[in-house]
Short mmCIF file of C-alpha atoms in Angstrom, two decimals:
data_model
loop_
_atom_site.label_atom_id
_atom_site.label_comp_id
_atom_site.label_asym_id
_atom_site.label_seq_id
_atom_site.Cartn_x
_atom_site.Cartn_y
_atom_site.Cartn_z
CA MET A 1 -84.60 -43.22 183.00
CA LYS A 2 -82.29 -43.00 186.01
CA TYR A 3 -85.14 -42.68 188.51
CA LEU A 4 -87.19 -45.33 186.70
CA VAL A 5 -84.34 -47.82 187.16
CA ALA A 6 -84.09 -46.97 190.86
CA SER A 7 -87.86 -47.27 191.38
CA VAL A 8 -88.14 -50.61 189.58
CA ALA A 9 -85.16 -52.00 191.51
CA ILE A 10 -86.81 -51.08 194.84
CA ILE A 11 -90.10 -52.64 193.71
CA LEU A 12 -88.36 -55.88 192.71
CA PHE A 13 -86.73 -56.24 196.13
CA CYS A 14 -89.74 -55.23 198.20
CA ILE A 15 -92.76 -56.64 196.35
CA PRO A 16 -94.11 -59.86 197.94
CA LYS A 17 -94.00 -63.05 195.89
CA ILE A 18 -97.60 -63.37 194.70
CA ASN A 19 -98.28 -65.81 191.86
CA LEU A 20 -100.65 -64.48 189.21
CA ILE A 21 -100.63 -67.90 187.53
CA SER A 22 -99.40 -71.00 189.38
CA ILE A 23 -97.18 -73.42 187.45
CA GLY A 24 -96.33 -77.02 188.31
CA ASN A 25 -95.81 -78.41 191.80
CA TYR A 26 -92.77 -76.34 192.76
CA ASN A 27 -94.52 -73.40 194.48
CA ALA A 28 -93.74 -71.53 191.27
CA GLY A 29 -95.77 -69.25 189.06
CA ILE A 30 -95.82 -66.12 186.92
CA ARG A 31 -95.57 -62.92 189.00
CA VAL A 32 -95.55 -59.19 188.35
CA ASP A 33 -91.82 -59.03 189.04
CA ASP A 34 -91.20 -61.61 186.29
CA PHE A 35 -92.35 -59.06 183.71
CA LEU A 36 -90.14 -56.35 185.21
CA VAL A 37 -87.10 -58.65 185.22
CA ALA A 38 -87.81 -59.66 181.61
CA LEU A 39 -87.97 -55.96 180.66
CA PHE A 40 -84.56 -55.33 182.21
CA ALA A 41 -83.13 -58.36 180.38
CA ILE A 42 -84.46 -57.17 177.01
CA ILE A 43 -83.15 -53.63 177.55
CA TYR A 44 -79.68 -54.71 178.64
CA ILE A 45 -79.15 -57.52 176.12
CA GLY A 46 -80.57 -55.30 173.36
CA ASP A 47 -78.20 -52.50 174.31
CA ARG A 48 -75.20 -54.84 174.25
CA PHE A 49 -76.27 -56.18 170.86
CA ILE A 50 -76.62 -52.67 169.40
CA LYS A 51 -73.21 -51.66 170.77
CA ARG A 52 -71.81 -55.05 169.68
CA SER A 53 -70.28 -55.51 173.10
CA SER A 54 -69.13 -59.11 173.55
CA LYS A 55 -66.88 -58.64 176.58
CA ILE A 56 -68.17 -60.40 179.68
CA SER A 57 -66.85 -60.64 183.21
CA GLN A 58 -65.39 -63.84 184.65
CA ALA A 59 -68.34 -64.23 187.04
CA GLU A 60 -70.80 -63.75 184.20
CA ALA A 61 -69.05 -66.37 182.07
CA TRP A 62 -68.99 -69.02 184.80
CA PHE A 63 -72.65 -68.50 185.69
CA LEU A 64 -73.58 -68.89 182.02
CA VAL A 65 -71.61 -72.16 181.92
CA TYR A 66 -73.50 -73.30 185.01
CA LEU A 67 -76.81 -72.40 183.34
CA LEU A 68 -75.84 -74.35 180.22
CA VAL A 69 -74.95 -77.48 182.23
CA VAL A 70 -78.17 -77.27 184.27
CA THR A 71 -80.24 -76.92 181.07
CA ILE A 72 -78.55 -79.89 179.36
CA SER A 73 -78.96 -82.00 182.51
CA VAL A 74 -82.66 -81.18 182.83
CA ILE A 75 -83.37 -81.95 179.17
CA ALA A 76 -81.48 -85.26 179.27
CA ASN A 77 -82.98 -86.44 182.56
CA GLY A 78 -86.45 -85.29 181.57
CA PHE A 79 -86.28 -87.17 178.26
CA ILE A 80 -84.91 -90.40 179.77
CA PHE A 81 -86.45 -90.53 183.25
CA GLY A 82 -89.15 -87.86 183.28
CA ARG A 83 -87.26 -86.21 186.12
CA GLY A 84 -86.39 -82.53 186.63
CA SER A 85 -88.08 -79.41 185.31
CA MET A 86 -87.19 -76.59 182.89
CA LEU A 87 -88.64 -74.23 185.51
CA PHE A 88 -85.30 -74.37 187.30
CA PRO A 89 -83.00 -73.25 184.45
CA LEU A 90 -85.52 -70.50 183.72
CA ARG A 91 -85.55 -69.52 187.39
CA PHE A 92 -81.74 -69.38 187.48
CA PHE A 93 -81.71 -67.24 184.33
CA GLU A 94 -84.15 -64.84 186.00
CA TYR A 95 -81.81 -64.59 188.98
CA PHE A 96 -78.92 -64.05 186.57
CA VAL A 97 -80.66 -60.99 185.11
CA PHE A 98 -80.13 -59.26 188.47
CA LEU A 99 -76.41 -59.20 187.64
CA TYR A 100 -77.36 -57.05 184.64
CA ILE A 101 -79.67 -54.94 186.81
CA GLY A 102 -76.66 -54.29 189.03
CA PHE A 103 -74.67 -53.25 185.93
CA ILE A 104 -77.41 -50.81 184.90
CA TYR A 105 -77.84 -49.47 188.43
CA SER A 106 -74.11 -48.82 188.69
CA ALA A 107 -73.93 -47.24 185.21
CA TYR A 108 -76.42 -44.58 186.33
CA SER A 109 -74.35 -43.95 189.50
CA LEU A 110 -77.38 -44.61 191.68
CA SER A 111 -76.96 -44.80 195.45
CA LEU A 112 -76.42 -48.34 196.73
CA GLU A 113 -76.71 -47.15 200.32
CA LYS A 114 -80.22 -45.77 199.77
CA ILE A 115 -81.70 -48.86 198.16
CA LEU A 116 -80.20 -51.12 200.83
CA LYS A 117 -81.53 -48.86 203.56
CA VAL A 118 -85.04 -49.14 202.07
CA LEU A 119 -84.67 -52.93 201.83
CA PHE A 120 -83.35 -53.20 205.38
CA LEU A 121 -85.90 -50.95 207.09
CA SER A 122 -88.92 -52.28 205.16
CA ASN A 123 -88.09 -55.87 206.12
CA VAL A 124 -87.23 -55.01 209.73
CA ILE A 125 -90.44 -53.04 210.30
CA THR A 126 -92.52 -55.73 208.60
CA ALA A 127 -90.83 -58.46 210.68
CA TYR A 128 -91.49 -56.63 213.96
CA LEU A 129 -95.16 -56.12 213.03
CA GLN A 130 -95.42 -59.82 212.14
CA ALA A 131 -93.84 -60.83 215.45
CA ALA A 132 -96.46 -58.71 217.24
CA GLY A 133 -99.23 -60.43 215.28
CA VAL A 134 -100.36 -57.19 213.67
CA ILE A 135 -99.90 -58.38 210.09
CA GLY A 136 -99.26 -61.63 208.23
CA GLY A 137 -97.03 -62.35 205.26
CA PHE A 138 -96.83 -63.86 201.80
CA THR A 139 -95.05 -67.22 202.07
CA VAL A 140 -94.20 -69.54 199.19
CA TYR A 141 -97.61 -71.14 199.84
CA GLY A 142 -99.58 -67.89 199.65
CA TYR A 143 -100.73 -65.33 202.22
CA ARG A 144 -100.69 -66.39 205.88
CA PRO A 145 -102.50 -64.11 208.36
CA ASP A 146 -100.24 -65.20 211.24
CA VAL A 147 -96.48 -65.71 210.88
CA SER A 148 -95.60 -64.52 214.36
CA GLY A 149 -93.99 -67.88 215.23
CA ARG A 150 -91.30 -67.42 212.57
CA VAL A 151 -91.38 -64.03 210.87
CA ILE A 152 -90.70 -63.67 207.13
CA GLY A 153 -90.66 -59.93 206.47
CA LEU A 154 -91.21 -59.24 202.76
CA THR A 155 -89.67 -62.56 201.73
CA GLY A 156 -91.11 -65.99 201.06
CA GLY A 157 -89.86 -67.66 204.24
CA PRO A 158 -87.84 -67.22 207.46
CA TRP A 159 -84.72 -68.78 205.91
CA GLU A 160 -84.85 -66.16 203.14
CA LEU A 161 -85.26 -63.24 205.52
CA GLY A 162 -82.42 -64.55 207.70
CA ALA A 163 -80.03 -64.69 204.74
CA LEU A 164 -81.03 -61.17 203.64
CA MET A 165 -80.22 -59.89 207.14
CA ASN A 166 -76.83 -61.64 206.86
CA PHE A 167 -76.04 -59.90 203.56
CA LEU A 168 -77.15 -56.49 204.80
CA SER A 169 -75.09 -56.96 207.98
CA CYS A 170 -72.03 -57.58 205.80
CA TYR A 171 -72.66 -54.34 203.93
CA TYR A 172 -73.06 -52.24 207.07
CA LEU A 173 -70.06 -53.81 208.81
CA ILE A 174 -67.77 -52.78 205.95
CA ASN A 175 -69.41 -49.57 204.76
CA SER A 176 -70.99 -47.91 207.80
CA LYS A 177 -68.95 -44.81 208.65
CA SER A 178 -69.49 -44.95 212.39
CA THR A 179 -69.05 -47.64 215.02
CA ALA A 180 -72.50 -46.81 216.37
CA GLY A 181 -73.97 -47.38 212.91
CA LYS A 182 -72.34 -50.81 212.67
CA TYR A 183 -73.50 -51.67 216.19
CA ALA A 184 -77.11 -50.64 215.49
CA ALA A 185 -77.33 -52.46 212.15
CA ILE A 186 -75.87 -55.72 213.51
CA GLY A 187 -78.02 -55.58 216.64
CA VAL A 188 -81.24 -55.03 214.68
CA ALA A 189 -80.33 -57.68 212.10
CA MET A 190 -79.57 -60.22 214.82
CA SER A 191 -82.89 -59.52 216.55
CA VAL A 192 -84.75 -60.20 213.29
CA ILE A 193 -82.76 -63.39 212.70
CA LEU A 194 -83.74 -64.63 216.16
CA LEU A 195 -87.38 -63.93 215.29
CA THR A 196 -87.06 -65.98 212.09
CA GLY A 197 -85.88 -69.05 214.00
CA SER A 198 -83.30 -69.69 211.27
CA ARG A 199 -80.37 -71.52 212.88
CA MET A 200 -78.09 -71.30 209.84
CA SER A 201 -78.63 -67.55 209.55
CA PHE A 202 -77.79 -67.18 213.24
CA LEU A 203 -74.58 -69.17 212.77
CA ALA A 204 -73.72 -67.20 209.64
CA GLU A 205 -74.24 -63.89 211.45
CA VAL A 206 -71.92 -64.88 214.30
CA LEU A 207 -69.25 -66.11 211.86
CA VAL A 208 -69.52 -62.94 209.77
CA ILE A 209 -69.00 -60.81 212.89
CA LEU A 210 -66.00 -62.90 213.95
CA ALA A 211 -64.50 -62.88 210.44
CA TYR A 212 -64.83 -59.12 210.27
CA THR A 213 -63.09 -58.74 213.63
CA ILE A 214 -60.24 -61.06 212.67
CA SER A 215 -59.73 -59.30 209.33
CA VAL A 216 -58.98 -55.98 211.00
CA SER A 217 -55.23 -55.38 211.10
CA GLY A 218 -53.38 -53.51 213.83
CA VAL A 219 -53.67 -54.08 217.57
CA LYS A 220 -55.39 -50.79 218.33
CA LYS A 221 -58.07 -51.21 215.64
CA ALA A 222 -58.56 -54.87 216.51
CA LEU A 223 -59.21 -54.01 220.18
CA LYS A 224 -61.75 -51.38 219.18
CA ARG A 225 -63.56 -53.86 216.96
CA VAL A 226 -63.56 -56.51 219.69
CA LEU A 227 -65.06 -54.03 222.14
CA PHE A 228 -67.71 -53.25 219.55
CA ILE A 229 -68.45 -56.86 218.66
CA LEU A 230 -68.51 -58.49 222.11
CA PRO A 231 -71.69 -56.77 223.37
CA VAL A 232 -73.55 -57.81 220.21
CA ILE A 233 -72.48 -61.46 220.60
CA PHE A 234 -73.25 -61.43 224.34
CA ILE A 235 -76.74 -59.97 223.87
CA SER A 236 -77.43 -62.34 220.97
CA VAL A 237 -76.37 -65.45 222.90
CA TYR A 238 -78.41 -64.32 225.91
CA SER A 239 -81.45 -63.75 223.68
CA PHE A 240 -80.79 -67.04 221.92
CA GLU A 241 -81.62 -69.00 225.07
CA GLU A 242 -85.27 -67.93 224.94
CA SER A 243 -85.62 -67.52 221.17
CA VAL A 244 -87.35 -69.60 218.49
CA VAL A 245 -83.88 -70.65 217.35
CA ALA A 246 -83.10 -72.15 220.78
CA LYS A 247 -86.43 -73.98 221.02
CA ARG A 248 -85.81 -75.54 217.60
CA SER A 249 -82.30 -76.62 218.62
CA GLU A 250 -82.93 -78.46 221.90
CA SER A 251 -82.07 -81.87 220.38
CA LEU A 252 -79.56 -80.71 217.80
CA LEU A 253 -76.18 -81.28 219.45
CA THR A 254 -76.61 -84.89 220.54
CA ILE A 255 -74.79 -88.11 219.66
CA GLU A 256 -78.11 -89.67 218.68
CA ASN A 257 -78.21 -87.45 215.58
CA VAL A 258 -74.97 -89.06 214.39
CA SER A 259 -75.94 -92.63 215.24
CA ALA A 260 -79.20 -92.25 213.30
CA ILE A 261 -77.32 -91.82 210.00
CA GLN A 262 -76.46 -95.53 209.63
CA GLU A 263 -79.99 -96.57 210.54
CA TYR A 264 -81.53 -94.31 207.91
CA TYR A 265 -78.88 -95.13 205.28
CA ASP A 266 -79.88 -98.78 205.28
CA SER A 267 -83.60 -97.99 205.08
CA VAL A 268 -83.57 -95.48 202.20
CA ILE A 269 -84.49 -97.03 198.84
CA VAL A 270 -83.46 -95.26 195.63
CA HIS A 271 -85.75 -95.04 192.60
CA ASN A 272 -86.08 -92.85 189.52
CA GLY A 273 -88.60 -90.05 189.42
CA ILE A 274 -89.29 -87.23 191.87
CA PRO A 275 -89.37 -88.84 195.33
CA SER A 276 -92.11 -88.57 197.87
CA TRP A 277 -90.15 -88.35 201.09
CA ASP A 278 -92.80 -90.32 202.94
CA GLU A 279 -92.09 -93.26 200.61
CA ILE A 280 -88.37 -93.49 201.33
CA GLY A 281 -88.61 -93.30 205.09
CA LYS A 282 -89.81 -91.34 208.06
CA VAL A 283 -88.20 -89.87 211.15
CA SER A 284 -89.40 -92.44 213.67
CA ARG A 285 -87.02 -91.65 216.52
CA GLU A 286 -87.97 -89.02 219.06
CA ASP A 287 -84.44 -88.65 220.49
CA ILE A 288 -83.07 -86.77 217.46
CA ASP A 289 -83.62 -83.30 216.04
CA ALA A 290 -86.61 -83.48 213.67
CA SER A 291 -85.07 -81.10 211.15
CA TRP A 292 -81.82 -83.07 211.13
CA GLY A 293 -83.66 -86.38 210.73
CA MET A 294 -85.57 -85.04 207.74
CA ARG A 295 -82.36 -83.79 206.11
CA VAL A 296 -80.54 -87.09 206.68
CA LEU A 297 -83.25 -88.96 204.76
CA LYS A 298 -83.09 -86.53 201.85
CA TRP A 299 -79.29 -86.39 201.73
CA ILE A 300 -78.91 -90.17 201.80
CA PHE A 301 -81.37 -90.52 198.92
CA ALA A 302 -79.54 -87.82 196.94
CA VAL A 303 -76.09 -89.36 197.46
CA LYS A 304 -77.27 -92.90 196.68
CA LEU A 305 -79.00 -91.78 193.46
CA PHE A 306 -76.01 -89.63 192.43
CA PHE A 307 -73.58 -92.55 192.53
CA THR A 308 -75.75 -94.98 190.56
CA SER A 309 -74.48 -93.65 187.22
CA ILE A 310 -71.33 -91.98 185.84
CA GLY A 311 -73.67 -89.73 183.86
CA TYR A 312 -75.15 -88.47 187.13
CA VAL A 313 -71.68 -87.88 188.56
CA LEU A 314 -70.74 -85.74 185.56
CA PHE A 315 -74.00 -83.94 184.71
CA GLY A 316 -76.28 -84.58 187.69
CA VAL A 317 -79.73 -86.05 188.14
CA GLY A 318 -81.49 -82.94 186.84
CA ALA A 319 -82.56 -79.71 188.53
CA GLY A 320 -85.82 -80.25 190.38
CA ALA A 321 -85.19 -83.99 190.85
CA TYR A 322 -85.83 -83.67 194.59
CA GLY A 323 -88.91 -81.49 194.38
CA ASN A 324 -88.97 -78.16 196.21
CA ALA A 325 -86.17 -78.72 198.71
CA LEU A 326 -83.23 -80.96 199.54
CA ASP A 327 -82.31 -78.73 202.50
CA GLY A 328 -78.63 -78.67 201.60
CA GLY A 329 -77.63 -76.20 198.91
CA TRP A 330 -74.08 -77.39 198.17
CA LEU A 331 -75.16 -81.04 198.03
CA ARG A 332 -78.10 -80.15 195.80
CA ILE A 333 -75.94 -78.28 193.28
CA LEU A 334 -73.47 -81.20 193.18
CA THR A 335 -76.04 -83.96 192.75
CA GLU A 336 -78.50 -82.10 190.47
CA SER A 337 -75.94 -80.52 188.10
CA GLY A 338 -73.06 -82.97 188.54
CA THR A 339 -69.39 -82.33 189.11
CA ILE A 340 -69.21 -80.20 185.94
CA GLY A 341 -72.08 -77.95 187.00
CA PHE A 342 -70.77 -77.80 190.57
CA TYR A 343 -67.33 -76.78 189.33
CA ALA A 344 -68.84 -74.00 187.20
CA PHE A 345 -70.92 -72.67 190.11
CA LEU A 346 -67.94 -72.88 192.46
CA GLN A 347 -65.79 -70.90 190.00
CA PHE A 348 -68.53 -68.27 189.76
CA PHE A 349 -68.70 -68.12 193.55
CA LEU A 350 -64.93 -67.78 193.94
CA SER A 351 -64.75 -65.09 191.26
CA VAL A 352 -67.36 -62.86 192.95
CA ARG A 353 -65.79 -63.46 196.34
CA LYS A 354 -62.74 -61.48 195.22
CA ILE A 355 -64.52 -58.35 193.96
CA SER A 356 -64.69 -56.45 197.27
CA PRO A 357 -64.25 -56.81 201.06
CA THR A 358 -68.03 -56.53 201.42
CA PHE A 359 -68.60 -59.40 199.04
CA LYS A 360 -66.02 -61.54 200.77
CA LEU A 361 -68.19 -61.41 203.92
CA ILE A 362 -71.39 -61.89 201.91
CA CYS A 363 -69.91 -65.05 200.36
CA LEU A 364 -69.11 -66.37 203.84
CA ALA A 365 -72.74 -65.85 204.90
CA PHE A 366 -73.95 -67.43 201.66
CA ALA A 367 -71.68 -70.48 202.06
CA VAL A 368 -72.81 -71.10 205.65
CA ASN A 369 -76.51 -70.84 204.77
CA MET A 370 -75.96 -73.23 201.86
CA LEU A 371 -74.88 -76.00 204.23
CA MET A 372 -78.45 -76.82 205.26
CA ILE A 373 -80.65 -74.57 203.09
CA ASP A 374 -81.14 -74.49 199.30
CA ILE A 375 -80.52 -70.76 199.55
CA TYR A 376 -79.28 -70.47 195.96
CA MET A 377 -82.87 -71.17 194.87
CA SER A 378 -84.38 -68.38 197.01
CA TYR A 379 -85.54 -65.51 194.81
CA LYS A 380 -84.90 -62.55 197.12
CA VAL A 381 -81.55 -63.93 198.30
CA MET A 382 -80.12 -64.61 194.84
CA ALA A 383 -81.60 -61.37 193.51
CA LEU A 384 -79.71 -59.35 196.12
CA PHE A 385 -76.57 -61.49 195.80
CA LEU A 386 -76.32 -61.03 192.03
CA PHE A 387 -77.47 -57.41 192.09
CA LEU A 388 -74.65 -56.52 194.49
CA ALA A 389 -72.20 -58.61 192.44
CA GLY A 390 -73.16 -56.64 189.33
CA ILE A 391 -72.60 -53.31 191.07
CA TYR A 392 -69.21 -54.26 192.50
CA ILE A 393 -68.03 -55.82 189.21
CA LYS A 394 -68.92 -52.59 187.38
CA GLN A 395 -67.25 -50.45 190.02
CA ASN A 396 -64.08 -52.54 189.76
CA ALA A 397 -64.10 -52.22 185.98
CA LEU A 398 -64.47 -48.42 186.23
CA ASP A 399 -61.69 -48.22 188.82
CA GLN A 400 -59.37 -50.24 186.60
CA SER A 401 -60.22 -48.04 183.59
CA THR A 402 -59.44 -44.94 185.65
CA ILE A 403 -56.10 -46.39 186.72
CA ARG A 404 -55.20 -47.21 183.10
CA LEU A 405 -56.06 -43.67 181.97
CA LEU A 406 -53.95 -42.17 184.75
CA ASN A 407 -51.03 -44.42 183.82
CA GLN A 408 -51.33 -43.40 180.17
CA LYS A 409 -51.32 -39.71 181.11
CA ASN A 410 -48.27 -40.22 183.32
CA ASN A 411 -46.45 -42.05 180.54
CA LEU A 412 -47.25 -39.26 178.06
CA ALA A 413 -46.06 -36.66 180.56
CA LEU A 414 -42.77 -38.51 180.99
CA THR A 415 -42.18 -38.72 177.24
#
């Protein structure tokens, strides 16, 4: 059973997203990994029922509250406006199962380092081969024979691969035993991020490196870390100038991007139903960043719709109300699940942030990516995020149990 769990976990993280049966208009469908995740859920929930274990972690409780709010919001909005889709609560529940997979993985004392090494190397090798044009990749739209412009590794898109590299960088920064190991992992991860062209992942990687450096206490250790980090940042910035990321960012830091907000705000018209972004406006100006212009249109529509009803403010406009992407994760959670759902998700996020130094860095990377990407809806990203959360929560629980036992033995010895 132990090796079966390890094998299935590796398959879930490495298998490409290939729909066996397509469902709806959300690039969704039934996949092989859905059956494997369902099997894990049945085994774990069944085991807890047999053992009559009702104790749940704080993170688990808050995510379940978030799921409940999202489900209620989707049902209400679907019934009244025909907006939203039950695919999203089901998708979030599937992600949630990875928390349980982490519990099971930890219970069998399986090696976290080994599975992350497989995940890291398989995606890095695949990304390099894609950049060279040797192989293609399975995107959210199906197989593409050429993804050399923006590599995707074994994920569904460049944004997803970039976030995975961020998470794995966090792990190696904290847990790698040698400075050379940290240096190599960060350097390779940064090279892959540059190949993805993901600007938010690049920013997240730089901030993670800086946060790690600042967190080191003691002058001597801090100097060593700075000497280790500076070459990585220097090489990355130098590479950035000729990378896909740089080419996509030529018009990003301009005043025109700010001035365009008022123009687009006045032109966006709000209506019920899933919007077609072509209907509410188009990026007509050539002096602004195209990606920014697209996001401004979507965000203005989302904010305007959100404030049209107190019901929306409390419970949201329904998950899936904006179609496949709003391109702003935090804003999407707030407007689709309301202030109640947002509060529940935020409490879940803050609770997992405290479970380990590694996860504190991972949460930083997650938060940065969420600014302009709906990263909480990415399968591979949330799978890894919750899987690691499950492992660290279990490890903390075991450590606390060990401490309690030692204290009891000491008390008995004293009496």
